[in-house]
């Protein structure tokens, strides 16, 4: 029986740079940084949530053939991969704090049916939702769904 989610893969094109982004800029905790032959295993966790780890994985490691590696790198660089949703108690304040630290936002805080959401990218190009959920139960359908992710000409988030 599955009891929880523990590790999620985030594709990275530069593990050291992205580890620094998560730990120094976002305030995550480094959990592991191991060299296993040619592979480096780096995991980080959101503050106060050690049971959930993001593994910062290069696509040229084991498990992907060269064609798939190239496809993953292309999608990451293009900004086509959304890697997750991070919860916050105050989206606008967290947005201002992270923007001041140089985090690239692709959407300023917007009111949505589920809460207030901003979208940002990591240095590799993966995008994340920063969401403050509404306190009431359910969705506030008076708020717009449209424009949740701005799309470029290629259809990628951005």
PDB file of C-alpha atoms in Angstrom:
ATOM      1  CA  UNK A   1       0.000   0.000   0.000  1.00  0.00           C
ATOM      2  CA  UNK A   2       1.332   3.435  -0.936  1.00  0.00           C
ATOM      3  CA  UNK A   3       1.593   5.700   2.093  1.00  0.00           C
ATOM      4  CA  UNK A   4       3.062   8.926   0.676  1.00  0.00           C
ATOM      5  CA  UNK A   5       5.008  10.707  -2.032  1.00  0.00           C
ATOM      6  CA  UNK A   6       8.637  11.138  -1.055  1.00  0.00           C
ATOM      7  CA  UNK A   7      10.772  12.139  -4.073  1.00  0.00           C
ATOM      8  CA  UNK A   8       9.886  14.023  -7.261  1.00  0.00           C
ATOM      9  CA  UNK A   9      12.254  14.458 -10.217  1.00  0.00           C
ATOM     10  CA  UNK A  10      13.006  17.983 -11.400  1.00  0.00           C
ATOM     11  CA  UNK A  11      15.053  18.037 -14.595  1.00  0.00           C
ATOM     12  CA  UNK A  12      18.080  20.289 -14.456  1.00  0.00           C
ATOM     13  CA  UNK A  13      20.651  21.393 -16.997  1.00  0.00           C
ATOM     14  CA  UNK A  14      23.104  22.484 -14.271  1.00  0.00           C
ATOM     15  CA  UNK A  15      22.834  20.709 -10.919  1.00  0.00           C
ATOM     16  CA  UNK A  16      25.137  23.033  -8.973  1.00  0.00           C
ATOM     17  CA  UNK A  17      23.403  26.198 -10.195  1.00  0.00           C
ATOM     18  CA  UNK A  18      19.945  24.777  -9.510  1.00  0.00           C
ATOM     19  CA  UNK A  19      20.918  23.466  -6.053  1.00  0.00           C
ATOM     20  CA  UNK A  20      22.099  26.985  -5.193  1.00  0.00           C
ATOM     21  CA  UNK A  21      18.787  28.420  -6.504  1.00  0.00           C
ATOM     22  CA  UNK A  22      16.651  26.096  -4.380  1.00  0.00           C
ATOM     23  CA  UNK A  23      18.774  26.338  -1.229  1.00  0.00           C
ATOM     24  CA  UNK A  24      20.012  29.945  -1.256  1.00  0.00           C
ATOM     25  CA  UNK A  25      17.229  31.719  -3.145  1.00  0.00           C
ATOM     26  CA  UNK A  26      14.102  29.733  -2.241  1.00  0.00           C
ATOM     27  CA  UNK A  27      15.292  28.700   1.253  1.00  0.00           C
ATOM     28  CA  UNK A  28      14.998  24.938   0.717  1.00  0.00           C
ATOM     29  CA  UNK A  29      17.040  22.467   2.763  1.00  0.00           C
ATOM     30  CA  UNK A  30      19.687  20.339   1.082  1.00  0.00           C
ATOM     31  CA  UNK A  31      18.983  16.694   1.942  1.00  0.00           C
ATOM     32  CA  UNK A  32      21.517  14.754  -0.133  1.00  0.00           C
ATOM     33  CA  UNK A  33      24.411  15.445  -2.472  1.00  0.00           C
ATOM     34  CA  UNK A  34      26.005  12.144  -3.449  1.00  0.00           C
ATOM     35  CA  UNK A  35      28.266  11.108  -6.282  1.00  0.00           C
ATOM     36  CA  UNK A  36      27.485   7.615  -7.535  1.00  0.00           C
ATOM     37  CA  UNK A  37      29.930   6.925 -10.338  1.00  0.00           C
ATOM     38  CA  UNK A  38      29.127   9.362 -13.145  1.00  0.00           C
ATOM     39  CA  UNK A  39      25.790  10.285 -11.578  1.00  0.00           C
ATOM     40  CA  UNK A  40      25.197  12.972  -8.949  1.00  0.00           C
ATOM     41  CA  UNK A  41      22.145  12.591  -6.697  1.00  0.00           C
ATOM     42  CA  UNK A  42      21.014  15.927  -5.213  1.00  0.00           C
ATOM     43  CA  UNK A  43      17.803  16.315  -3.227  1.00  0.00           C
ATOM     44  CA  UNK A  44      16.294  19.404  -1.617  1.00  0.00           C
ATOM     45  CA  UNK A  45      13.149  19.909   0.462  1.00  0.00           C
ATOM     46  CA  UNK A  46      10.839  22.835   1.053  1.00  0.00           C
ATOM     47  CA  UNK A  47      11.387  24.376   4.492  1.00  0.00           C
ATOM     48  CA  UNK A  48       9.637  22.350   7.188  1.00  0.00           C
ATOM     49  CA  UNK A  49       8.731  19.494   4.841  1.00  0.00           C
ATOM     50  CA  UNK A  50      11.600  16.962   4.978  1.00  0.00           C
ATOM     51  CA  UNK A  51       9.388  14.085   3.884  1.00  0.00           C
ATOM     52  CA  UNK A  52       9.080  15.564   0.359  1.00  0.00           C
ATOM     53  CA  UNK A  53      12.254  15.885  -1.673  1.00  0.00           C
ATOM     54  CA  UNK A  54      12.965  17.205  -5.147  1.00  0.00           C
ATOM     55  CA  UNK A  55      15.787  15.360  -6.876  1.00  0.00           C
ATOM     56  CA  UNK A  56      17.652  17.662  -9.245  1.00  0.00           C
ATOM     57  CA  UNK A  57      18.351  15.211 -12.054  1.00  0.00           C
ATOM     58  CA  UNK A  58      20.331  15.718 -15.236  1.00  0.00           C
ATOM     59  CA  UNK A  59      18.646  14.143 -18.267  1.00  0.00           C
ATOM     60  CA  UNK A  60      21.958  12.664 -19.453  1.00  0.00           C
ATOM     61  CA  UNK A  61      22.096  10.220 -16.539  1.00  0.00           C
ATOM     62  CA  UNK A  62      20.965   6.609 -16.512  1.00  0.00           C
ATOM     63  CA  UNK A  63      17.439   5.764 -17.588  1.00  0.00           C
ATOM     64  CA  UNK A  64      17.057   7.867 -20.707  1.00  0.00           C
ATOM     65  CA  UNK A  65      18.293   7.029 -24.188  1.00  0.00           C
ATOM     66  CA  UNK A  66      20.121   9.827 -26.096  1.00  0.00           C
ATOM     67  CA  UNK A  67      17.017  10.800 -28.090  1.00  0.00           C
ATOM     68  CA  UNK A  68      14.915  11.101 -24.904  1.00  0.00           C
ATOM     69  CA  UNK A  69      17.699  13.048 -23.166  1.00  0.00           C
ATOM     70  CA  UNK A  70      17.698  15.593 -25.992  1.00  0.00           C
ATOM     71  CA  UNK A  71      13.888  15.824 -25.915  1.00  0.00           C
ATOM     72  CA  UNK A  72      13.844  16.456 -22.137  1.00  0.00           C
ATOM     73  CA  UNK A  73      16.592  19.099 -22.428  1.00  0.00           C
ATOM     74  CA  UNK A  74      14.682  20.835 -25.226  1.00  0.00           C
ATOM     75  CA  UNK A  75      11.443  20.877 -23.225  1.00  0.00           C
ATOM     76  CA  UNK A  76      13.184  22.147 -20.074  1.00  0.00           C
ATOM     77  CA  UNK A  77      15.027  24.941 -21.944  1.00  0.00           C
ATOM     78  CA  UNK A  78      11.811  25.874 -23.725  1.00  0.00           C
ATOM     79  CA  UNK A  79       9.959  26.285 -20.426  1.00  0.00           C
ATOM     80  CA  UNK A  80       7.379  23.669 -21.382  1.00  0.00           C
ATOM     81  CA  UNK A  81       7.576  21.612 -18.176  1.00  0.00           C
ATOM     82  CA  UNK A  82       5.682  22.561 -15.037  1.00  0.00           C
ATOM     83  CA  UNK A  83       7.336  20.928 -12.055  1.00  0.00           C
ATOM     84  CA  UNK A  84       4.859  21.566  -9.258  1.00  0.00           C
ATOM     85  CA  UNK A  85       2.859  23.839  -7.005  1.00  0.00           C
ATOM     86  CA  UNK A  86       4.367  25.442  -3.921  1.00  0.00           C
ATOM     87  CA  UNK A  87       1.965  26.579  -1.202  1.00  0.00           C
ATOM     88  CA  UNK A  88       2.289  29.931   0.541  1.00  0.00           C
ATOM     89  CA  UNK A  89       0.205  31.771   3.108  1.00  0.00           C
ATOM     90  CA  UNK A  90       0.677  35.118   1.302  1.00  0.00           C
ATOM     91  CA  UNK A  91       1.283  34.875  -2.442  1.00  0.00           C
ATOM     92  CA  UNK A  92       1.793  38.593  -2.977  1.00  0.00           C
ATOM     93  CA  UNK A  93       4.363  38.930  -0.168  1.00  0.00           C
ATOM     94  CA  UNK A  94       6.254  35.797  -1.235  1.00  0.00           C
ATOM     95  CA  UNK A  95       6.189  37.005  -4.842  1.00  0.00           C
ATOM     96  CA  UNK A  96       7.720  40.359  -3.789  1.00  0.00           C
ATOM     97  CA  UNK A  97      10.370  38.624  -1.656  1.00  0.00           C
ATOM     98  CA  UNK A  98      11.402  36.187  -4.402  1.00  0.00           C
ATOM     99  CA  UNK A  99      11.285  38.801  -7.168  1.00  0.00           C
ATOM    100  CA  UNK A 100      13.657  40.965  -5.084  1.00  0.00           C
ATOM    101  CA  UNK A 101      16.021  37.959  -4.960  1.00  0.00           C
ATOM    102  CA  UNK A 102      16.020  37.792  -8.760  1.00  0.00           C
ATOM    103  CA  UNK A 103      13.548  34.940  -9.305  1.00  0.00           C
ATOM    104  CA  UNK A 104      12.087  35.064 -12.828  1.00  0.00           C
ATOM    105  CA  UNK A 105       8.303  35.272 -12.695  1.00  0.00           C
ATOM    106  CA  UNK A 106       6.236  34.581 -15.799  1.00  0.00           C
ATOM    107  CA  UNK A 107       2.979  35.603 -14.111  1.00  0.00           C
ATOM    108  CA  UNK A 108       2.398  38.140 -11.358  1.00  0.00           C
ATOM    109  CA  UNK A 109      -0.053  37.146  -8.595  1.00  0.00           C
ATOM    110  CA  UNK A 110      -3.518  36.658 -10.072  1.00  0.00           C
ATOM    111  CA  UNK A 111      -6.807  35.754  -8.422  1.00  0.00           C
ATOM    112  CA  UNK A 112      -8.027  32.365  -9.616  1.00  0.00           C
ATOM    113  CA  UNK A 113     -10.979  30.163  -8.586  1.00  0.00           C
ATOM    114  CA  UNK A 114      -8.656  28.180  -6.262  1.00  0.00           C
ATOM    115  CA  UNK A 115      -6.694  31.091  -4.772  1.00  0.00           C
ATOM    116  CA  UNK A 116      -4.003  33.609  -5.629  1.00  0.00           C
ATOM    117  CA  UNK A 117      -1.311  32.282  -7.957  1.00  0.00           C
ATOM    118  CA  UNK A 118       1.977  33.487  -9.422  1.00  0.00           C
ATOM    119  CA  UNK A 119       4.200  31.480 -11.771  1.00  0.00           C
ATOM    120  CA  UNK A 120       7.990  31.398 -11.723  1.00  0.00           C
ATOM    121  CA  UNK A 121      10.844  29.543 -13.392  1.00  0.00           C
ATOM    122  CA  UNK A 122      13.937  27.885 -12.023  1.00  0.00           C
ATOM    123  CA  UNK A 123      17.243  28.598 -13.804  1.00  0.00           C
ATOM    124  CA  UNK A 124      16.858  25.500 -16.019  1.00  0.00           C
ATOM    125  CA  UNK A 125      13.442  26.664 -17.288  1.00  0.00           C
ATOM    126  CA  UNK A 126      10.970  24.514 -15.307  1.00  0.00           C
ATOM    127  CA  UNK A 127       7.990  26.541 -14.142  1.00  0.00           C
ATOM    128  CA  UNK A 128       6.219  26.374 -10.780  1.00  0.00           C
ATOM    129  CA  UNK A 129       2.989  27.677  -9.366  1.00  0.00           C
ATOM    130  CA  UNK A 130       3.206  29.674  -6.139  1.00  0.00           C
ATOM    131  CA  UNK A 131      -0.298  29.416  -4.718  1.00  0.00           C
ATOM    132  CA  UNK A 132      -2.171  30.820  -1.753  1.00  0.00           C
ATOM    133  CA  UNK A 133      -5.370  28.782  -1.544  1.00  0.00           C
ATOM    134  CA  UNK A 134      -8.632  30.461  -0.642  1.00  0.00           C
ATOM    135  CA  UNK A 135      -9.632  29.883   2.973  1.00  0.00           C
ATOM    136  CA  UNK A 136     -13.190  28.859   2.130  1.00  0.00           C
ATOM    137  CA  UNK A 137     -14.048  25.391   0.888  1.00  0.00           C
ATOM    138  CA  UNK A 138     -14.342  24.843  -2.848  1.00  0.00           C
ATOM    139  CA  UNK A 139     -13.715  27.137  -5.758  1.00  0.00           C
ATOM    140  CA  UNK A 140     -14.642  30.796  -6.161  1.00  0.00           C
ATOM    141  CA  UNK A 141     -16.085  30.624  -9.654  1.00  0.00           C
ATOM    142  CA  UNK A 142     -16.366  34.425  -9.851  1.00  0.00           C
ATOM    143  CA  UNK A 143     -12.585  34.456 -10.501  1.00  0.00           C
ATOM    144  CA  UNK A 144     -11.206  33.817 -14.014  1.00  0.00           C
ATOM    145  CA  UNK A 145      -9.598  30.568 -15.170  1.00  0.00           C
ATOM    146  CA  UNK A 146      -8.235  32.089 -18.361  1.00  0.00           C
ATOM    147  CA  UNK A 147      -4.705  33.383 -18.495  1.00  0.00           C
ATOM    148  CA  UNK A 148      -3.474  30.922 -15.857  1.00  0.00           C
ATOM    149  CA  UNK A 149      -0.384  30.332 -17.992  1.00  0.00           C
ATOM    150  CA  UNK A 150       0.693  32.772 -20.622  1.00  0.00           C
ATOM    151  CA  UNK A 151       1.690  30.957 -23.793  1.00  0.00           C
ATOM    152  CA  UNK A 152       4.299  31.970 -26.327  1.00  0.00           C
ATOM    153  CA  UNK A 153       4.057  31.380 -30.067  1.00  0.00           C
ATOM    154  CA  UNK A 154       5.379  27.834 -29.576  1.00  0.00           C
ATOM    155  CA  UNK A 155       2.616  27.049 -27.047  1.00  0.00           C
ATOM    156  CA  UNK A 156       5.045  26.876 -24.130  1.00  0.00           C
ATOM    157  CA  UNK A 157       4.414  28.594 -20.814  1.00  0.00           C
ATOM    158  CA  UNK A 158       6.060  31.925 -20.711  1.00  0.00           C
TER     159      UNK A 158
END
